[in-house]
Coordinates of C-alpha atoms in Angstrom, one line a residue:
M217 CA 201.3 57.8 -40.9
I218 CA 200.8 59.8 -37.6
N219 CA 204.0 60.5 -35.8
L220 CA 204.3 58.8 -32.5
I221 CA 204.8 62.0 -30.4
L222 CA 201.4 63.3 -31.6
L223 CA 199.4 60.5 -30.4
P224 CA 199.3 61.5 -26.6
I225 CA 197.6 64.8 -27.8
L226 CA 195.4 63.4 -30.5
I227 CA 194.0 60.4 -28.6
P228 CA 192.5 62.3 -25.8
L229 CA 191.4 65.0 -28.1
F230 CA 189.3 62.6 -30.3
M231 CA 188.2 60.6 -27.3
G232 CA 186.9 63.7 -25.6
I233 CA 184.9 64.6 -28.7
I234 CA 183.5 61.1 -29.0
L235 CA 182.6 61.0 -25.3
I236 CA 180.3 64.1 -25.7
F237 CA 178.0 62.0 -27.9
F238 CA 177.8 59.3 -25.3
H239 CA 177.5 61.5 -22.1
K240 CA 174.5 59.5 -20.9
K241 CA 176.2 56.1 -21.3
I242 CA 178.3 56.1 -18.2
I243 CA 179.7 52.6 -18.6
L244 CA 180.9 53.3 -22.1
Q245 CA 182.4 56.5 -21.0
R246 CA 184.4 54.7 -18.2
I247 CA 185.6 52.1 -20.5
F248 CA 186.7 54.5 -23.2
S249 CA 188.4 56.8 -20.8
L250 CA 190.4 54.0 -19.4
L251 CA 191.3 52.7 -22.8
S252 CA 192.4 56.3 -23.9
T253 CA 194.8 56.7 -20.9
S254 CA 196.1 53.1 -21.1
T255 CA 196.9 53.6 -24.8
C256 CA 198.7 56.8 -24.1
I257 CA 200.7 55.1 -21.3
I258 CA 202.0 52.5 -23.8
V259 CA 202.7 55.3 -26.5
A260 CA 204.7 57.2 -23.9
L261 CA 206.7 54.2 -23.0
F262 CA 207.6 53.7 -26.7
M263 CA 208.5 57.4 -26.9
I264 CA 210.9 57.2 -23.9
D265 CA 212.6 54.3 -25.5
K266 CA 212.9 56.0 -28.9
I267 CA 214.2 59.2 -27.2
K268 CA 216.8 57.2 -25.3
N269 CA 218.1 55.4 -28.4
A270 CA 217.6 58.1 -31.1
G271 CA 217.6 61.4 -29.4
I272 CA 214.9 64.2 -29.3
Q273 CA 212.0 63.7 -31.5
T274 CA 210.2 66.4 -33.5
V275 CA 207.4 66.8 -35.9
N276 CA 206.6 69.8 -38.0
L277 CA 202.9 70.2 -38.6
S278 CA 201.5 70.9 -42.1
N279 CA 205.0 70.4 -43.7
W280 CA 206.3 73.8 -42.7
D281 CA 209.9 73.4 -41.4
A282 CA 210.9 75.1 -38.2
P283 CA 211.0 77.8 -37.3
F284 CA 208.2 78.8 -39.7
G285 CA 205.7 76.1 -38.8
I286 CA 204.3 74.7 -35.6
T287 CA 206.6 72.2 -34.1
I288 CA 205.8 69.5 -31.6
V289 CA 209.0 68.4 -29.6
S290 CA 209.4 65.4 -27.3
D291 CA 212.6 65.3 -25.3
M292 CA 213.2 63.1 -22.2
V293 CA 211.7 65.8 -19.9
S294 CA 208.4 66.0 -21.8
A295 CA 208.1 62.2 -22.5
L296 CA 208.6 61.3 -18.8
L297 CA 206.0 64.0 -17.9
V298 CA 203.5 62.6 -20.4
L299 CA 203.9 59.2 -19.1
T300 CA 203.4 60.3 -15.4
T301 CA 200.5 62.5 -16.5
N302 CA 198.6 59.5 -18.1
I303 CA 199.3 57.2 -15.1
I304 CA 197.8 59.7 -12.8
A305 CA 194.8 60.4 -15.0
F306 CA 194.3 56.5 -15.3
C307 CA 194.2 56.2 -11.5
C308 CA 191.9 59.2 -11.1
I309 CA 189.4 58.0 -13.6
L310 CA 189.4 54.6 -11.9
Y311 CA 188.8 56.3 -8.5
S312 CA 186.0 58.2 -10.1
F313 CA 183.9 55.1 -10.8
K314 CA 183.0 55.1 -7.1
G315 CA 184.3 58.4 -6.0
I316 CA 182.3 60.9 -8.0
D317 CA 178.5 61.2 -7.9
S318 CA 176.3 60.3 -10.9
E319 CA 175.2 63.9 -11.3
R320 CA 178.8 65.0 -12.1
E321 CA 179.4 61.9 -14.2
N322 CA 176.4 62.7 -16.4
Y323 CA 177.6 66.2 -17.3
F324 CA 180.5 65.6 -19.6
Y325 CA 182.8 64.6 -16.7
Y326 CA 185.0 62.2 -18.6
S327 CA 185.0 64.4 -21.7
M328 CA 186.4 67.3 -19.6
I329 CA 189.2 65.0 -18.2
Q330 CA 190.2 64.1 -21.7
F331 CA 190.4 67.7 -22.9
L332 CA 192.2 68.6 -19.7
L333 CA 194.8 66.0 -20.7
V334 CA 195.0 67.5 -24.2
G335 CA 196.0 70.8 -22.6
V336 CA 198.5 69.3 -20.1
I337 CA 200.2 67.1 -22.6
G338 CA 200.3 69.6 -25.3
A339 CA 201.9 72.1 -22.9
F340 CA 204.6 69.5 -22.2
S341 CA 205.1 68.8 -25.9
T342 CA 204.9 72.1 -27.9
G343 CA 207.9 73.7 -29.3
D344 CA 206.2 77.0 -30.0
I345 CA 205.7 79.6 -27.2
F346 CA 202.3 80.8 -28.5
N347 CA 200.9 77.2 -28.7
L348 CA 202.1 76.9 -25.1
F349 CA 199.5 79.7 -24.4
V350 CA 196.9 77.8 -26.5
F351 CA 197.3 74.6 -24.6
F352 CA 197.3 76.5 -21.3
E353 CA 193.9 77.8 -22.3
V354 CA 192.6 74.3 -23.3
M355 CA 193.7 73.0 -20.0
L356 CA 192.1 76.0 -18.1
M357 CA 188.8 75.8 -19.9
A358 CA 188.5 72.1 -19.1
S359 CA 189.5 72.8 -15.5
Y360 CA 186.8 75.5 -15.2
V361 CA 184.1 73.0 -16.1
L362 CA 185.5 70.3 -13.8
L363 CA 185.8 72.7 -10.8
V364 CA 182.2 74.0 -11.2
L365 CA 180.6 70.6 -11.7
G366 CA 178.1 70.0 -8.9
N367 CA 177.0 73.5 -8.6
T368 CA 177.6 73.9 -4.9
K369 CA 178.0 77.4 -3.3
I370 CA 181.6 76.9 -2.5
Q371 CA 182.4 75.7 -6.0
L372 CA 180.7 78.5 -7.6
R373 CA 182.5 81.1 -5.4
E374 CA 185.9 79.5 -5.8
T375 CA 185.5 79.0 -9.5
V376 CA 184.8 82.7 -10.0
K377 CA 188.1 83.5 -8.2
Y378 CA 190.0 80.8 -10.2
I379 CA 188.7 82.1 -13.5
I380 CA 189.6 85.7 -12.7
I381 CA 193.1 84.9 -11.6
N382 CA 193.7 82.8 -14.7
V383 CA 192.2 85.4 -17.1
V384 CA 194.7 87.9 -15.7
A385 CA 197.5 85.4 -16.0
S386 CA 196.5 84.6 -19.7
A387 CA 196.4 88.3 -20.5
L388 CA 199.9 88.8 -19.1
F389 CA 201.1 85.7 -21.0
V390 CA 200.0 87.3 -24.3
I391 CA 201.7 90.5 -23.3
A392 CA 204.9 88.6 -22.5
V393 CA 204.9 86.7 -25.7
A394 CA 204.2 89.9 -27.6
Y395 CA 207.2 91.6 -26.1
L396 CA 209.3 88.5 -26.7
Y397 CA 208.3 88.4 -30.4
S398 CA 209.0 92.2 -30.8
V399 CA 212.6 91.5 -29.7
V400 CA 213.3 88.2 -31.5
G401 CA 210.9 88.1 -34.3
T402 CA 209.8 84.4 -33.9
L403 CA 207.6 82.2 -31.8
N404 CA 209.6 78.9 -32.2
M405 CA 211.2 78.3 -28.9
A406 CA 214.4 76.8 -30.3
F407 CA 214.8 79.7 -32.7
I408 CA 214.0 82.2 -29.9
S409 CA 216.8 80.7 -27.9
E410 CA 219.3 81.0 -30.8
R411 CA 218.2 84.7 -31.5
I412 CA 218.5 85.6 -27.9
S413 CA 222.1 84.2 -27.6
G414 CA 223.1 86.7 -30.3
L415 CA 221.5 89.7 -28.6
G416 CA 223.8 89.8 -25.6
D417 CA 222.9 91.4 -22.3
T418 CA 219.9 93.6 -22.8
G419 CA 217.5 94.9 -20.0
I420 CA 214.4 94.1 -22.0
L421 CA 215.1 90.4 -21.7
T422 CA 215.3 90.5 -17.9
V423 CA 211.9 92.4 -18.0
I424 CA 210.5 89.7 -20.2
A425 CA 211.9 87.0 -17.9
V426 CA 210.3 88.5 -14.9
L427 CA 207.1 88.8 -16.8
F428 CA 207.2 85.2 -17.7
L429 CA 207.9 84.3 -14.0
I430 CA 204.8 86.2 -12.9
V431 CA 202.6 84.3 -15.6
F432 CA 203.9 80.9 -14.9
G433 CA 204.3 81.7 -11.1
L434 CA 200.5 82.4 -11.0
K435 CA 199.7 79.1 -12.8
G436 CA 202.3 77.2 -10.8
A437 CA 201.6 78.8 -7.4
I438 CA 204.9 80.2 -6.4
F439 CA 205.3 82.9 -3.7
P440 CA 203.6 85.5 -3.6
L441 CA 201.1 84.2 -6.3
F442 CA 199.8 81.0 -4.6
F443 CA 197.0 82.8 -2.7
W444 CA 194.3 81.5 -4.9
L445 CA 195.3 77.8 -4.7
P446 CA 194.2 76.6 -1.2
G447 CA 190.6 77.8 -1.6
S448 CA 190.0 76.9 -5.3
Y449 CA 191.4 73.3 -4.9
N450 CA 189.5 72.8 -1.6
A451 CA 186.4 73.3 -3.5
A452 CA 186.9 70.5 -5.9
P453 CA 185.7 66.9 -5.5
I454 CA 188.5 64.3 -4.6
P455 CA 189.3 62.8 -8.1
I456 CA 189.3 66.3 -9.6
L457 CA 191.5 67.7 -6.7
A458 CA 193.8 64.8 -7.2
L459 CA 194.1 65.7 -10.9
F460 CA 194.5 69.4 -10.4
G461 CA 197.0 68.9 -7.5
A462 CA 199.2 66.4 -9.3
L463 CA 199.1 68.0 -12.8
L464 CA 198.0 71.7 -13.2
T465 CA 200.7 73.5 -11.1
K466 CA 203.4 71.1 -12.6
V467 CA 202.6 72.6 -15.9
G468 CA 203.5 76.1 -14.6
V469 CA 206.7 74.6 -13.2
Y470 CA 207.6 72.9 -16.5
S471 CA 207.0 76.1 -18.3
I472 CA 209.4 78.0 -16.1
A473 CA 212.0 75.3 -16.5
R474 CA 211.6 75.2 -20.3
T475 CA 211.6 78.9 -21.0
Y476 CA 214.3 79.8 -18.5
S477 CA 216.6 77.0 -19.6
L478 CA 216.1 78.0 -23.4
F479 CA 215.8 81.8 -23.3
F480 CA 217.3 83.2 -20.1
Y481 CA 219.9 80.7 -18.9
E482 CA 222.6 83.4 -19.1
D483 CA 220.7 85.9 -16.8
S484 CA 222.0 85.2 -13.3
Y485 CA 219.5 87.9 -11.9
V486 CA 216.4 86.0 -12.9
F487 CA 217.8 82.7 -11.5
A488 CA 218.6 84.3 -8.2
L489 CA 215.2 85.8 -8.0
L490 CA 213.6 82.4 -8.8
G491 CA 215.6 80.8 -6.1
T492 CA 214.7 83.3 -3.5
L493 CA 211.0 83.1 -4.3
A494 CA 211.2 79.3 -4.2
L495 CA 212.8 79.2 -0.7
I496 CA 210.0 81.6 0.5
T497 CA 207.4 79.3 -1.1
I498 CA 208.9 76.3 0.7
I499 CA 208.8 77.9 4.0
L500 CA 205.1 79.3 3.7
G501 CA 203.9 76.1 2.3
A502 CA 205.4 74.1 5.2
I503 CA 203.9 76.6 7.7
G504 CA 200.5 76.3 6.1
S505 CA 200.6 72.5 6.1
I506 CA 201.1 72.3 9.9
A507 CA 198.7 75.1 10.7
Y508 CA 195.5 73.4 9.6
N509 CA 193.4 70.5 10.9
D510 CA 191.6 70.0 7.5
V511 CA 193.1 66.9 5.7
K512 CA 192.5 68.5 2.3
K513 CA 194.3 71.8 3.1
I514 CA 197.2 70.0 4.7
I515 CA 197.9 68.2 1.4
I516 CA 197.1 71.2 -0.7
Y517 CA 199.7 73.3 1.3
N518 CA 202.2 70.5 0.7
I519 CA 201.7 71.2 -3.1
V520 CA 203.0 74.6 -2.5
T521 CA 206.1 73.4 -0.5
A522 CA 207.0 70.9 -3.3
I523 CA 206.6 73.6 -6.0
G524 CA 209.3 75.6 -4.0
V525 CA 211.6 72.6 -3.7
I526 CA 211.4 71.7 -7.4
L527 CA 212.0 75.4 -8.5
F528 CA 214.8 75.8 -6.2
G529 CA 216.4 72.8 -7.7
F530 CA 215.9 74.2 -11.1
S531 CA 217.2 77.7 -10.1
T532 CA 220.4 76.2 -8.8
F533 CA 221.0 75.0 -12.4
N534 CA 223.7 72.4 -12.2
T535 CA 223.7 68.7 -13.1
A536 CA 223.0 67.5 -9.6
S537 CA 220.2 69.9 -8.9
L538 CA 218.4 69.6 -12.3
T539 CA 218.6 65.8 -12.0
G540 CA 217.1 66.1 -8.6
A541 CA 214.5 68.6 -9.6
I542 CA 213.2 66.4 -12.4
F543 CA 213.3 63.4 -10.2
Y544 CA 211.4 65.1 -7.5
L545 CA 208.9 66.6 -10.0
I546 CA 207.9 63.2 -11.2
H547 CA 207.8 61.8 -7.6
D548 CA 205.6 64.6 -6.4
M549 CA 203.1 64.2 -9.3
I550 CA 202.6 60.6 -8.3
I551 CA 202.7 60.9 -4.5
K552 CA 200.3 63.9 -4.4
G553 CA 197.9 62.0 -6.6
A554 CA 198.1 59.1 -4.2
L555 CA 197.6 61.3 -1.1
F556 CA 194.6 63.1 -2.4
L557 CA 192.9 59.8 -3.4
L558 CA 193.7 58.4 0.1
I559 CA 192.3 61.3 2.1
G560 CA 189.2 61.1 -0.1
I561 CA 188.6 57.6 1.3
I562 CA 189.0 59.0 4.7
I563 CA 186.5 61.8 4.0
Y564 CA 184.1 59.2 2.5
I565 CA 184.3 57.0 5.6
T566 CA 183.9 59.8 8.2
G567 CA 181.9 62.4 6.3
T568 CA 184.3 65.1 7.3
S569 CA 187.7 66.5 6.4
N570 CA 188.3 67.8 9.8
L571 CA 190.9 65.9 11.8
K572 CA 189.3 66.8 15.2
S573 CA 186.2 64.7 14.1
M574 CA 187.9 61.5 13.2
S575 CA 189.9 58.9 15.0
G576 CA 190.4 55.1 15.3
L577 CA 190.2 54.3 11.5
I578 CA 192.9 51.6 11.7
K579 CA 190.8 49.1 13.6
R580 CA 188.5 48.8 10.6
Y581 CA 190.7 49.9 7.7
P582 CA 194.2 48.6 8.4
L583 CA 195.3 48.4 4.7
L584 CA 194.1 52.1 4.2
A585 CA 196.1 53.2 7.3
W586 CA 199.4 51.6 6.3
T587 CA 199.1 52.6 2.6
F588 CA 198.6 56.2 3.8
F589 CA 201.7 55.8 6.2
I590 CA 203.9 54.7 3.3
A591 CA 202.6 57.6 1.1
A592 CA 203.2 60.1 4.0
L593 CA 206.9 58.9 4.4
G594 CA 207.3 59.1 0.5
L595 CA 206.1 62.7 0.6
A596 CA 208.5 63.7 3.3
G597 CA 211.4 62.1 1.3
I598 CA 212.2 59.1 3.7
P599 CA 214.4 56.4 2.0
P600 CA 213.8 54.1 0.1
L601 CA 210.8 55.9 -1.3
S602 CA 210.9 58.0 -4.4
G603 CA 211.1 61.5 -2.7
F604 CA 214.5 60.7 -1.1
V605 CA 216.8 60.7 -4.1
G606 CA 215.3 63.8 -5.6
K607 CA 215.6 65.9 -2.5
L608 CA 219.2 64.5 -1.9
L609 CA 220.3 65.6 -5.3
I610 CA 218.7 69.0 -5.0
I611 CA 220.6 69.5 -1.6
Q612 CA 223.8 68.3 -3.2
G613 CA 223.4 70.8 -6.1
A614 CA 222.9 73.6 -3.6
F615 CA 225.9 72.6 -1.6
E616 CA 228.0 72.5 -4.8
E617 CA 227.1 76.2 -5.4
S618 CA 227.8 76.9 -1.7
N619 CA 224.1 77.7 -1.1
Y620 CA 223.9 76.2 2.4
I621 CA 220.9 78.1 3.5
G622 CA 218.9 76.7 0.7
G623 CA 219.9 73.1 1.5
F624 CA 219.2 73.6 5.1
I625 CA 215.6 75.0 4.4
I626 CA 214.9 72.0 2.3
V627 CA 216.0 69.7 5.1
L628 CA 213.9 71.6 7.6
S629 CA 210.9 71.6 5.3
S630 CA 211.1 67.8 5.0
L631 CA 210.7 67.6 8.9
L632 CA 207.7 69.9 8.7
V633 CA 206.1 68.0 5.8
L634 CA 206.6 64.7 7.8
L635 CA 205.0 66.4 10.8
S636 CA 201.9 67.5 8.8
V637 CA 201.1 64.1 7.2
I638 CA 202.0 62.1 10.4
K639 CA 199.6 64.3 12.1
I640 CA 196.8 63.0 9.8
F641 CA 198.0 59.4 10.4
V642 CA 198.0 59.7 14.2
K643 CA 194.8 61.7 14.6
A644 CA 192.7 59.9 12.0
F645 CA 193.9 56.3 12.4
W646 CA 194.9 55.9 16.1
G647 CA 192.9 56.3 19.3
D648 CA 189.3 55.4 20.1
E649 CA 187.0 55.0 17.2
S650 CA 185.0 58.1 16.7
D651 CA 181.2 57.8 16.3
N652 CA 181.2 58.9 12.6
V653 CA 183.4 55.9 11.6
T654 CA 181.3 53.3 9.8
K655 CA 182.1 50.1 7.9
K656 CA 182.0 51.0 4.1
P657 CA 183.3 49.1 1.1
I658 CA 186.5 50.8 0.0
K659 CA 188.4 48.3 -2.1
T660 CA 187.5 49.9 -5.4
L661 CA 188.5 53.3 -4.1
L662 CA 191.7 52.1 -2.5
F663 CA 193.1 50.3 -5.4
P664 CA 194.0 53.4 -7.5
G665 CA 195.9 55.0 -4.5
C666 CA 197.6 51.7 -3.9
I667 CA 198.9 51.6 -7.5
L668 CA 200.4 55.0 -7.1
V669 CA 202.0 54.3 -3.7
L670 CA 203.4 51.1 -5.0
L671 CA 204.8 53.0 -8.0
S672 CA 206.5 55.5 -5.7
F673 CA 208.0 52.6 -3.8
L674 CA 209.2 51.0 -7.0
I675 CA 210.7 54.3 -8.3
G676 CA 212.6 54.6 -5.0
I677 CA 214.2 51.1 -5.1
G678 CA 214.7 51.1 -8.7
V679 CA 216.5 54.4 -8.9
E680 CA 219.6 53.0 -10.6
M681 CA 217.5 51.9 -13.4
L682 CA 215.6 55.2 -13.8
L683 CA 218.7 57.5 -13.3
P684 CA 219.9 57.3 -17.0
Y685 CA 216.6 58.5 -18.2
I686 CA 216.4 61.3 -15.6
S687 CA 220.0 62.3 -16.4
L688 CA 219.0 62.6 -20.1
A689 CA 216.2 64.8 -19.1
A690 CA 218.4 67.1 -17.0
E691 CA 220.9 67.2 -19.9
S692 CA 218.2 68.4 -22.2
L693 CA 217.7 71.4 -19.9
L694 CA 221.3 72.1 -19.1
Q695 CA 222.5 72.0 -22.7
P696 CA 219.9 73.8 -24.8
E697 CA 221.9 73.5 -28.0
N698 CA 220.7 69.8 -28.2
Y699 CA 217.1 71.0 -28.2
I700 CA 217.9 73.6 -30.7
H701 CA 219.8 71.3 -33.0
A702 CA 216.9 68.8 -32.9
V703 CA 214.2 71.3 -33.8
L704 CA 216.1 73.4 -36.4
K705 CA 218.1 70.5 -37.8
E706 CA 221.3 72.5 -37.9

């Protein structure tokens, strides 16, 4: 019998292979893609319940016990991220029925989404540092294809940049893993943690920690390594942009959180470095979001801001900040997916992403306007939406460590984030109707965005129900001995 925690990886893997053989039968591809993500959502819910009642779940492949074999691990952090990933993928696939052109759909579009999910979910679930690299590469290869589909000039140019950056990051990843293996003699993440705890304070571990920060910082878009993100993501069609913006950078964030909490939790220097870089990331992301009049770039720079907020919460590394960081990570995945899908509708209606060329949309599209307004408030962390609790806990954690500057920067960034998205709301929806606004059917396109905005609202008002699960996730990072015990059965 296949272990439950393997299904979120195996289902999209086999579905992606099956869809290759039906790449001309679009209706079948759509149905099978939704069926795949729906099944994974149900499986993830069962996983979360099992982890809550029975603790961290593991499976050793090929009957090789850890640390000698490959281990898949599902704790509350990974299970919550697997659930969120599949919800976002479901909504992006649903949006693609009308939001992606037939030329792209016919070229293995849905297969590549499934393979992308294999990489993302595999990265969230692996207990082996080298297989983290493998799942990264699966994710990246699928993203290369999705980014270049359509063959436009801007896509080709930005895909070349994207590939070069990620090839460099992947090479550094292998080097970092090799250095780590030379020190500890194992690739199992739990056993690495156990071995490192017995080494004491060595300079080589700090070097390896910084090297991992460079690798995952490139993939997660932390300062000064986010330079590639605005251009590359801006080139992608909306449903692909929503997938990338909600998921890909979060894999880098998760990788920093997992490796630092397991390997380098005693190294105060690397946590201080991470916190400093995170605050600079917040500032530059917020400045970028208010500097542009392009709706896509405004939300893309808000990705950068959110990455900084999450990593700052993690770098503080106490119960409040870790709980807030995980809560905010899940919130940001959902709300970014919603916002990208909603601005996609605005671009579809007006034929442009330039705010200066659109206005008056609220007269013909009031539901779109108010859905976007709620999503904008959620992004900025206005109560009772989902972003508020996460930010509040991160700020509380910062104040507990007497880091008042960090807390103040997060509060200030919230105001700038709110300003950036309210600018879209005011300029695009209010005023006289611009000439390029036409009446178009948008119900099918709007539905997926509404699902995600509603989910954000429900998370915000249902925070007391969710907090026990988020607290378990934070405990998994804060107390690595629980993870080690579950994997090594000690």
